[in-house]
Structure formats: C-alpha cells, structure tokens
XYZ file of C-alpha atoms in Angstrom:
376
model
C 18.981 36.776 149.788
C 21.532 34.902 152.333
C 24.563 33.131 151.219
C 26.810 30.642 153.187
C 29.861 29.918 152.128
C 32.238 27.568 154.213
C 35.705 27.526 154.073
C 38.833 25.781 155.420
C 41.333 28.432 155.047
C 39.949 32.458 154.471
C 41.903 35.248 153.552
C 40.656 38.317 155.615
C 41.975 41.392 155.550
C 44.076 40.267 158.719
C 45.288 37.474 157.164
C 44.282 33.895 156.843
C 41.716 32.275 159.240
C 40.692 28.472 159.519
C 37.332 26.485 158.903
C 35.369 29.735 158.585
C 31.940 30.338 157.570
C 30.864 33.715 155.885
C 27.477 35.363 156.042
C 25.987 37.192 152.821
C 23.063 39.263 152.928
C 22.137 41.016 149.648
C 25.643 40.928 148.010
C 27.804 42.160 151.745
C 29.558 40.342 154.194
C 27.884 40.472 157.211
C 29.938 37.643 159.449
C 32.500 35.403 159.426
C 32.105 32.774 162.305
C 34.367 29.651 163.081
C 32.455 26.851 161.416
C 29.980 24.810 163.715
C 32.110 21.441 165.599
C 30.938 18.548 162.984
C 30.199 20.139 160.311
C 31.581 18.172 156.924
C 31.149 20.141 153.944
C 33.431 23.269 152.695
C 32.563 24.717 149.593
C 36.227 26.346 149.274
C 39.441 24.902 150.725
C 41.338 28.574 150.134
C 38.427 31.315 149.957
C 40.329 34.495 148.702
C 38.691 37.945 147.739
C 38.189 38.449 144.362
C 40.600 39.493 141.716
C 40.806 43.130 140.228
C 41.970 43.163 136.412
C 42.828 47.471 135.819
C 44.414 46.667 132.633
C 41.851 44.583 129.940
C 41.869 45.072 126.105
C 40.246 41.797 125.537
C 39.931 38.003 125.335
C 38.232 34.855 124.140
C 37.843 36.382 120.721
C 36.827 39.920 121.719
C 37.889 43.341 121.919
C 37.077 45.767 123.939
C 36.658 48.565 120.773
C 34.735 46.482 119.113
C 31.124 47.897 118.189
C 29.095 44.168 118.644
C 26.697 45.364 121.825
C 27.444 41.633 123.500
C 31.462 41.821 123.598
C 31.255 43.158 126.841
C 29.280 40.814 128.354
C 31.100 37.937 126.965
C 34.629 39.862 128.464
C 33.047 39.826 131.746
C 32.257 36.358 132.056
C 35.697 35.625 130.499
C 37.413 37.065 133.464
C 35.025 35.856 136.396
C 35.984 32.178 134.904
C 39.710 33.763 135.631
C 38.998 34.827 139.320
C 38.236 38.118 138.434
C 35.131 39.740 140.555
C 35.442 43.372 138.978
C 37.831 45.054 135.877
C 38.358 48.028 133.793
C 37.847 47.656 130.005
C 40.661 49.687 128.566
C 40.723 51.353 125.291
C 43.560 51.679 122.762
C 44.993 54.343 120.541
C 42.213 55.005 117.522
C 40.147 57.761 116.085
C 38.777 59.922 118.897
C 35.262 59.452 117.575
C 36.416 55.194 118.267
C 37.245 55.915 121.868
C 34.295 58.220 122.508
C 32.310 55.219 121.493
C 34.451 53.057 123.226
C 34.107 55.002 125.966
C 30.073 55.251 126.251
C 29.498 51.724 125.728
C 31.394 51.476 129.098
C 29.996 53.395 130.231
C 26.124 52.077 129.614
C 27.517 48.670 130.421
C 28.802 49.788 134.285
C 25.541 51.741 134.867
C 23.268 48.452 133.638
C 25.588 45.865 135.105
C 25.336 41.900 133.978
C 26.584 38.725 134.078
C 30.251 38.005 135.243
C 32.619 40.325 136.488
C 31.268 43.982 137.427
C 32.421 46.534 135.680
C 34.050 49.230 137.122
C 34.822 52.087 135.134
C 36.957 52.663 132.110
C 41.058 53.114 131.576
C 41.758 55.046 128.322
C 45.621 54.184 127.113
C 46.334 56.463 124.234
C 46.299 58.288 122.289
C 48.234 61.077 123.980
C 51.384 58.877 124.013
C 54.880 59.823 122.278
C 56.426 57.389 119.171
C 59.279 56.037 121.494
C 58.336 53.091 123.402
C 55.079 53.120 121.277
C 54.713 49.815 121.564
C 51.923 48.505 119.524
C 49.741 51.824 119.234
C 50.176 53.710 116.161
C 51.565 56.530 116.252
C 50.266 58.432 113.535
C 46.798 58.914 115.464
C 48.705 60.513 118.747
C 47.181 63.480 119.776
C 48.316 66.418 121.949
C 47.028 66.804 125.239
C 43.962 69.523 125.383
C 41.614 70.314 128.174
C 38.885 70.075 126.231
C 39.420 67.137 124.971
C 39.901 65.934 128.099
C 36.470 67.492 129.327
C 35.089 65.823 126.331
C 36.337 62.285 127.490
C 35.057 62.644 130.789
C 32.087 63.469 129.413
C 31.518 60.416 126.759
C 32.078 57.748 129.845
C 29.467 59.663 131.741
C 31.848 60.040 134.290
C 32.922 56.647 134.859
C 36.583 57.295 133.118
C 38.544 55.818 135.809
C 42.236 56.079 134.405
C 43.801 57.976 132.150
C 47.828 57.027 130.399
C 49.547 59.528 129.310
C 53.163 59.941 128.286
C 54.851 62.499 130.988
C 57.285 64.583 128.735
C 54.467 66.006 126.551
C 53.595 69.530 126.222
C 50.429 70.173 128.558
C 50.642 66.883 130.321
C 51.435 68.421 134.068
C 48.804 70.697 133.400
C 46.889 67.668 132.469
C 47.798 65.518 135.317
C 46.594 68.293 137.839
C 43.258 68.778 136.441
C 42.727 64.869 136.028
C 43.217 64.565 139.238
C 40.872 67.409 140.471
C 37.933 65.695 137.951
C 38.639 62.313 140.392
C 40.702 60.782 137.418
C 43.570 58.553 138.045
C 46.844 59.135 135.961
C 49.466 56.618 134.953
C 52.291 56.804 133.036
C 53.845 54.902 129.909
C 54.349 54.441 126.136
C 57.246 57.300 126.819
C 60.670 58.274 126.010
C 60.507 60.145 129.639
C 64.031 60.976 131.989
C 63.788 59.739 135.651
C 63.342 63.868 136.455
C 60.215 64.130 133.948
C 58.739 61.284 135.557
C 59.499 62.456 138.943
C 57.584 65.807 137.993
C 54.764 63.839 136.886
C 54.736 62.483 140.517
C 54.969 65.365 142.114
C 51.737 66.390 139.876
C 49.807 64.029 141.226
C 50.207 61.122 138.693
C 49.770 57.926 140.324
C 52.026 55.079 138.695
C 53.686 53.301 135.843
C 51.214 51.392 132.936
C 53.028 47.631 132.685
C 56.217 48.858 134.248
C 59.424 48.067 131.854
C 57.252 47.334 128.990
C 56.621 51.373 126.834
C 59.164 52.947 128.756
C 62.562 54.377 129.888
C 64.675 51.419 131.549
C 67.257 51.331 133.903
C 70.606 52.577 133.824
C 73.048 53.243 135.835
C 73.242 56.715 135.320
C 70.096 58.099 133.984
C 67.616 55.598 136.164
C 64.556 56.499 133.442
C 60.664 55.675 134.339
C 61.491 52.396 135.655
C 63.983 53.694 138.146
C 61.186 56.823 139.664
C 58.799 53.937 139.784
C 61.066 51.723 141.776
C 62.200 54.214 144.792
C 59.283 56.657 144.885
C 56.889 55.206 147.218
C 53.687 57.765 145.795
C 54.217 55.118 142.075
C 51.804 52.451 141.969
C 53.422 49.897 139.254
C 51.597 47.773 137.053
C 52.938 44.176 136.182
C 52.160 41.821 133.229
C 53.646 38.704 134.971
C 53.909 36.509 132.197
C 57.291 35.615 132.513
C 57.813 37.331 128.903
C 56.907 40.891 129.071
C 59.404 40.924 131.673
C 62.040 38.523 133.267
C 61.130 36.452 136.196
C 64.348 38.277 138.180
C 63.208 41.676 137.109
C 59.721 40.694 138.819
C 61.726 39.676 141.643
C 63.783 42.515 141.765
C 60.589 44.668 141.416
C 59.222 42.254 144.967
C 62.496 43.441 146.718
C 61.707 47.197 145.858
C 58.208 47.344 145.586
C 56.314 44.430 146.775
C 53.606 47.400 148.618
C 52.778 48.909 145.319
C 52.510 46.375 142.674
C 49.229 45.739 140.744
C 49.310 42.692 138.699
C 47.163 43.660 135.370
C 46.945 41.352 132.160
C 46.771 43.610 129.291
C 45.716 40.947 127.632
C 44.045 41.365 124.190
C 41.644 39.829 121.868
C 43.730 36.235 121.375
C 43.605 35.717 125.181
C 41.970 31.953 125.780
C 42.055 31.407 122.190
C 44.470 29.269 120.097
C 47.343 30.388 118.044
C 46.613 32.370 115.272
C 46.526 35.774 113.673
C 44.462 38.580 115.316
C 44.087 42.467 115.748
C 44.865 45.222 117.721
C 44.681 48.810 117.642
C 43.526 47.887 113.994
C 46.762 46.245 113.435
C 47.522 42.692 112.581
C 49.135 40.232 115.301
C 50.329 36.882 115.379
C 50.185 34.565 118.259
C 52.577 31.425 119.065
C 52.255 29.903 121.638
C 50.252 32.274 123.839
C 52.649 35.362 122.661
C 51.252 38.094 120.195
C 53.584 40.202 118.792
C 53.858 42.664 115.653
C 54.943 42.381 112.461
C 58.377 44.120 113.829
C 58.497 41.683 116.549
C 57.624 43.598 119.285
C 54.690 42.200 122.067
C 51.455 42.863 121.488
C 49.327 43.065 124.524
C 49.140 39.505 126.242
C 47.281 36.432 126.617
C 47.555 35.975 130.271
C 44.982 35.599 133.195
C 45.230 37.260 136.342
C 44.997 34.199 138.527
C 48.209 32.527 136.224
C 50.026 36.094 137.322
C 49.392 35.282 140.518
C 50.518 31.942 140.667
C 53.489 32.742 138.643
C 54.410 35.513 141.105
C 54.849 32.767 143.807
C 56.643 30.868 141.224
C 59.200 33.216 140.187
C 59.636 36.014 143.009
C 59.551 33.004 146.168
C 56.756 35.250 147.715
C 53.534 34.143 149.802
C 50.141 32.955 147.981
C 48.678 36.098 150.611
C 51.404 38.664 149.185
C 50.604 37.774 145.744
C 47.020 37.300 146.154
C 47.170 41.011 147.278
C 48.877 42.570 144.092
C 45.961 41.377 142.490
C 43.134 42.103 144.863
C 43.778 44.241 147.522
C 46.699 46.822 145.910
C 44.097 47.654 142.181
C 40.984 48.573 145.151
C 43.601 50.819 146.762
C 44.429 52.746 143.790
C 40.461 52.727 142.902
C 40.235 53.821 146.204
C 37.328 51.233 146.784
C 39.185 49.016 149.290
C 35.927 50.031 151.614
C 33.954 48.124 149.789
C 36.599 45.230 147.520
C 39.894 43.874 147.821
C 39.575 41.940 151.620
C 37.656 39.453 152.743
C 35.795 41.786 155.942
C 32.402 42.465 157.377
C 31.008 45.114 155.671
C 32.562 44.712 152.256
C 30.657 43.029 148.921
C 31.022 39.519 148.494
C 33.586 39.400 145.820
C 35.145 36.044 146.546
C 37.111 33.185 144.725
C 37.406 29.584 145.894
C 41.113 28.212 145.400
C 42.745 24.769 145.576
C 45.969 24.238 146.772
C 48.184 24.943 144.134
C 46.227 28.209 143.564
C 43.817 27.353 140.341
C 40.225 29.008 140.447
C 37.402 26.480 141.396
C 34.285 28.977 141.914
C 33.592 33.049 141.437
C 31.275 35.055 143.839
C 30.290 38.385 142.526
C 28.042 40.427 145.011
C 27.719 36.602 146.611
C 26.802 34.887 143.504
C 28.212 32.309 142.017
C 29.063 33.364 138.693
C 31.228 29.913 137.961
C-alpha cells in the first residue's frame, strides 16, 4: 500500500521544510519531494511526527489495570485522537498478582497490535516506592526490591517491560538499577524522599531520569538541591513533565527550558477521568474527585492528570516562550530517544514509520497517521 500525504510546512528531522509531499510504502517513509508546481490540495498545513505518551494510566473512562479485555483498545484510540502515534500503558501500585496481570495483558496487546496508537511496551510505577512523596499510591502495598521479583516481572510482560520507577534510597535498588539495565530495562526515578547524592548514585548506576519531575520527589533548596536539583544539572537525567500548568508552575517549566530544554519528555500521567467530565473516579483503588479537569485525593493532593499530550505541547509554547519545533520535540523526538527507537519514530525521515500528525496553526490535532494510516 502507497500513501501520499501533502503538506505545506513538514517537520523533518532537520527541521521544517515547505509544500512537501511524503511517500509511504507499507507503513515507512520512503521520500519526501517538493510538491509538483500547481498542485492545490494539502492534506496538512503543519505535518509533524507523531506524539510519544511514556507515562499513561488511563482516560475516557478507562484504566489501564482494569481486567475488561477492550480497555486497551479504547486507550489507544483515545490517544491517537490526541496526536499520539505510539505510548506506554503504565501500571500503578497494587497486589503483585494485579500488575502481573496488568502486565501480560500488555503485553498480548503489543504483540497483537490494533486500532489507534501502537503500543509499545509497558512502564511499571510502583510498588517499590518509599511513603514520602507517595503521592497517590498506597503505601501499605510497597514492596522491597528483589531480583526475583524483578525476573518475575520481566517475565509476565513477555519481555516487553519497557520502564521500571523505583525510589533510589531503597535497600537493593543500585543493585537493581544495574541489573535492569543489563535485562534492556529503562530506570526512572520518583515517589522518593531521596538526597541530591542518592540520586546522583542512582545516575551513576545507570538510571536514566526523573518520573514527572517536582511532582513525588525531593525539591529544591538551596542547600541540599534534592532529586529535582541532580535532574536539573546532570546531563545523563532524562526528566519527565506533566505540563498542565498545575502539577507544576508555568515558571518552574520555564526554568526547567533554561536548564534542560535537551532532555525533557512531556508525559500526561493522566488517569481514568481524562476526556471525561467532572466527577468522582478511581485510582490505585482509591477514590478521586475531579473539578474542573483536576483529580486529587481525599487529602488534597493530585491525582494523576487529565491532560493530553498535544495541550502539553501547546502549553509549553505558551508558558516557557519556546518554538512549536522545540516543543514538538519533548514530545516526539526526546520519549524515541530514551526508547532508543528514534531509528525508526520521533522525525519525520526516509526510512522511518509513518507516524505523523497533521496540525493547524495554533497547534490543535486535525488527522493521526499510524504506520501511514489514518487513524482520525
């Protein structure tokens, strides 16, 4: 099968080109051309490569954990109507015998594939967390960290366990980090009560970044710089960012621009209320209300989010006075080079899948290509 998609403005991995057409052939890229003198139509006025959501608990009324065979499915169109070409449904803190479920439905649903947005792999958060910064996983199922549970992990995704969060200053957990890394699993960290020096170990592990930077974790100070500060100056931390404007302050996403602009992957971490009204919902089997798009506990504290990746985006040009290409990155390029698939996602180049989005001008998704077709 051979796709053509025209386009006034296209965001290659070189930057942006004008009135380009691309050539798909069986779901790759296989030329971009300057558009033929006369021709009218344009299917895309900004065609962008796809977005990559690492972080995703749920949305329009479903939850990743949940048993019901279809919730996948339905997340995956969800976030192709969002922009989003590929993703990583992410488990929470539960019973181990939950997440090993969790995990193999993932599992079967990335071997099988489907409609919407492929997935990719699976990101377990919790349970080997610590009660500070717990944010809204309980801590009374937080495990210690043990190789064989690990193995046993690893082994109920069928090896598609992508990322693994674990909290730095636990007993085991450099061990941990080491032999993660050796099975080809990514490590962040968060939901921790870690010093700047603990997380700086972790780094020097191998662990790869901060989950939702400032949100579950040391902040900054002046004189003990915590998680946030390792994350900020070392240039090996890949930081997530939930760029809602509430999970953290439009300056603090600018200030994280100024430091970091290279290494920040926009994520949603957005739950089972996302794209649904107000109301009272779940997570990690706890009761949430939403108002106004925020969820938080009965304490008060946020719950996950309700955001879309493209709105991140176009509130990172808002607040941080950055490029539409810089921001488009964070949530494209930057997730495929911690995946280390930007071979094959994350650009628009010759070679590479056709995981494309169609934008108008003021950034809002119009169409979603996944492996060149349209999936909205």
């Amino acid at each position: 099968m051979t796709q053509i998609i025209r386009a006034r403005h296209v965001l290659t991995g070189q930057g942006w080109c004008y009135d380009r057409l691309l050539r798909i052939e069986e779901g790759i890229i296989t030329a971009i051309e300057p558009i033929p003198i006369g021709t009218p139509f344009r299917e895309a006025e900004l065609l962008c490569p796809a977005y990559i959501d690492l972080h995703v608990h749920g949305g329009d009324g479903v939850d990743v954990m949940d048993c019901d065979p279809g919730a996948l499915d339905r997340l995956a169109i969800f976030k192709a109507q969002q922009g989003v070409g590929a993703w990583l449904p992410t488990t929470v803190t539960a019973p181990m015998a939950e997440i090993h479920q969790a995990l193999a439905r993932i599992a079967q649903r990335c071997q099988s594939g489907g409609p919407g947005a492929t997935v990719l792999g699976s990101y377990l958060e919790g349970p080997f967390f610590t009660p500070t910064n717990r944010g809204a996983h309980p801590a009374a199922l937080f495990q210690e960290i043990d190789r064989n549970e690990l193995d046993r992990l690893i082994a109920a995704s069928h090896q598609t366990l992508r990322i693994v969060a674990l909290a730095p200053e636990k007993p085991g957990a450099l061990e941990a980090i080491t032999y993660l890394k050796q099975r080809g699993v990514l490590v962040m960290l968060g939901h921790s009560a870690a010093t700047w020096a603990q997380t700086q170990q972790a780094l020097d592990a191998g662990a790869d970044g901060l989950v939702h930077c400032f949100n579950g974790m040391t902040g900054l100070h002046h004189r003990e710089p915590g998680m946030v500060g390792a994350g900020l100056t070392d240039d090996r931390a890949w930081l997530e960012l939930i760029a809602d404007g509430h999970h953290v302050h439009p300056s603090i996403l600018a200030l994280s621009c100024t430091c970091a602009s290279r290494r920040i992957i926009l994520i949603t971490d957005a739950m089972r209320a996302a794209g649904m009204p107000d109301g009272r919902y779940d997570i990690c089997g706890c009761a949430v209300d939403m108002k106004q798009g925020v969820v938080r506990t009965a304490e008060g504290g946020l719950a996950g989010s309700t955001l879309s990746l493209d709105a991140a985006v176009r509130n990172m040009v808002q607040f941080c006075d950055i490029s539409s290409e810089e921001a488009i990155k964070m949530a494209s390029l930057h997730p495929a080079k911690l995946l280390g698939i930007d071979d094959e996602l994350g650009t628009i180049d010759i070679g590479k899948r056709g995981n494309l989005i169609a934008l108008d001008s003021h950034l809002q998704v119009e169409k979603t290509w996944v492996n060149g077709i349209v999936t909205i």
